[in-house]
C-alpha positions as MATLAB code, in Angstrom:
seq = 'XXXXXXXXXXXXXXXXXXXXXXXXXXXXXXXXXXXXXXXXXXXXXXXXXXXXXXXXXXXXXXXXXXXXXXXXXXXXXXXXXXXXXXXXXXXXXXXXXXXXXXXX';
ca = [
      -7.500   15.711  -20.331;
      -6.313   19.033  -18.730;
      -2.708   19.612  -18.625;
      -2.990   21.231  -15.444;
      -4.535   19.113  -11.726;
      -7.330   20.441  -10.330;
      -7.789   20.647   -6.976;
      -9.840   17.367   -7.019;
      -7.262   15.767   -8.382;
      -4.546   16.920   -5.712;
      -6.947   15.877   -3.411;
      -7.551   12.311   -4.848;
      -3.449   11.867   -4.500;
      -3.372   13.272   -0.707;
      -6.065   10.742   -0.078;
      -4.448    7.628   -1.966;
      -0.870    9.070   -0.244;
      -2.965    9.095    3.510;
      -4.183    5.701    2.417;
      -1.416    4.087    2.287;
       0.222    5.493    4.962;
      -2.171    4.587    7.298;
      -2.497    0.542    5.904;
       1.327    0.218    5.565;
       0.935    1.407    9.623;
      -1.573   -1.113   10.417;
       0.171   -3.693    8.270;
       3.490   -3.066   10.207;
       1.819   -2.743   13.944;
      -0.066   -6.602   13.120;
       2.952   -8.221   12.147;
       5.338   -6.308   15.303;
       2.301   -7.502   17.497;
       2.883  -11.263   15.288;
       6.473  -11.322   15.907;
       5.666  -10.552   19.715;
       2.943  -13.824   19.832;
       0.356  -11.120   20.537;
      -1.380  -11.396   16.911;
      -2.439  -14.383   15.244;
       0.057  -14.498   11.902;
       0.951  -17.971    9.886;
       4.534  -18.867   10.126;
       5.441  -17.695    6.865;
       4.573  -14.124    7.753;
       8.095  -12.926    7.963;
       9.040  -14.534    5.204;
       6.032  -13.111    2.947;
       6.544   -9.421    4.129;
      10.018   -9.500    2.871;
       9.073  -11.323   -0.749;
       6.349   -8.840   -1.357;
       8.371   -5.798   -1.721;
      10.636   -5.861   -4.619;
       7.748   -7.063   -6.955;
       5.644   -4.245   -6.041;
       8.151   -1.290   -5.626;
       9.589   -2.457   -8.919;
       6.167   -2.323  -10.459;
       5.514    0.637   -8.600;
       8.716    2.253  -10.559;
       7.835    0.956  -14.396;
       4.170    2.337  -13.433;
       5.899    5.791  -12.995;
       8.237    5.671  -16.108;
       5.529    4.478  -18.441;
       3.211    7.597  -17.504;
       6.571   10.096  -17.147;
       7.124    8.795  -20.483;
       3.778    9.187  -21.932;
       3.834   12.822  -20.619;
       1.368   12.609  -17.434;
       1.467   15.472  -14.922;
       2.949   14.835  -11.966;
      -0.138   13.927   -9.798;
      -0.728   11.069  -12.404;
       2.533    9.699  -11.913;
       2.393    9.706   -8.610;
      -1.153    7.826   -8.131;
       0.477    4.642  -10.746;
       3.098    4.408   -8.562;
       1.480    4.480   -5.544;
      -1.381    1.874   -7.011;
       0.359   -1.102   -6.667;
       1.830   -0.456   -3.111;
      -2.120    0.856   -2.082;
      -2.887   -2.981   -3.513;
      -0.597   -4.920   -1.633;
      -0.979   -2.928    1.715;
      -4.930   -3.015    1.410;
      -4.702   -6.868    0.706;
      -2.333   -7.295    3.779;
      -4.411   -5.065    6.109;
      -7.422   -6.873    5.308;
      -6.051  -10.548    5.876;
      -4.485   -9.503    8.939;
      -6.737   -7.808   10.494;
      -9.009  -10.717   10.020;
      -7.055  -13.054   11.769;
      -7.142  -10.758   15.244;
      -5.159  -10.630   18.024;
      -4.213  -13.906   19.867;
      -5.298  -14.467   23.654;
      -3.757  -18.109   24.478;
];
């Protein structure tokens, strides 16, 4: 394993950092548009976006310890931490945007 990124693997982390970006946006705009009654969300929506975070920011943090500790370079560190938070917004994005918006 080289001890210094190459530009591939900068470019792997910009797109895993655009990623999620762009599914914690979606993921935010479907539940705004469920809390408006303008997307079709359960009732325990608001309840679930609030118990997801602390399990995966805190596994997000352990993931970038364990490879700080084991002497990663920074572009590895950053992709475990951003793994599990790319997990849990792609699993959101995908079950909300299956649901669609609601027209009654």
């Amino acid at each position: 394993m080289p001890r210094t990124a190459t530009p591939l693997d900068l470019w792997n982390t910009t797109l895993q950092m655009t990623y999620l970006a762009l599914e914690t946006q979606s993921v935010m705009t479907m539940r705004i548009l469920g809390m408006a009654g303008l997307w079709n969300v359960t009732k325990s929506e608001n309840a679930r976006m609030m118990d997801e975070k602390s399990p995966a920011l805190m596994e997000s943090a352990m993931n970038a310890v364990t490879a700080t500790m084991n002497g990663a370079r920074p572009d590895q560190i950053l992709n475990t931490a951003i793994r599990p938070l790319r997990a849990k917004t792609r699993s959101n994005s995908n079950r909300l945007s299956k649901r669609g918006p609601k027209f009654n």
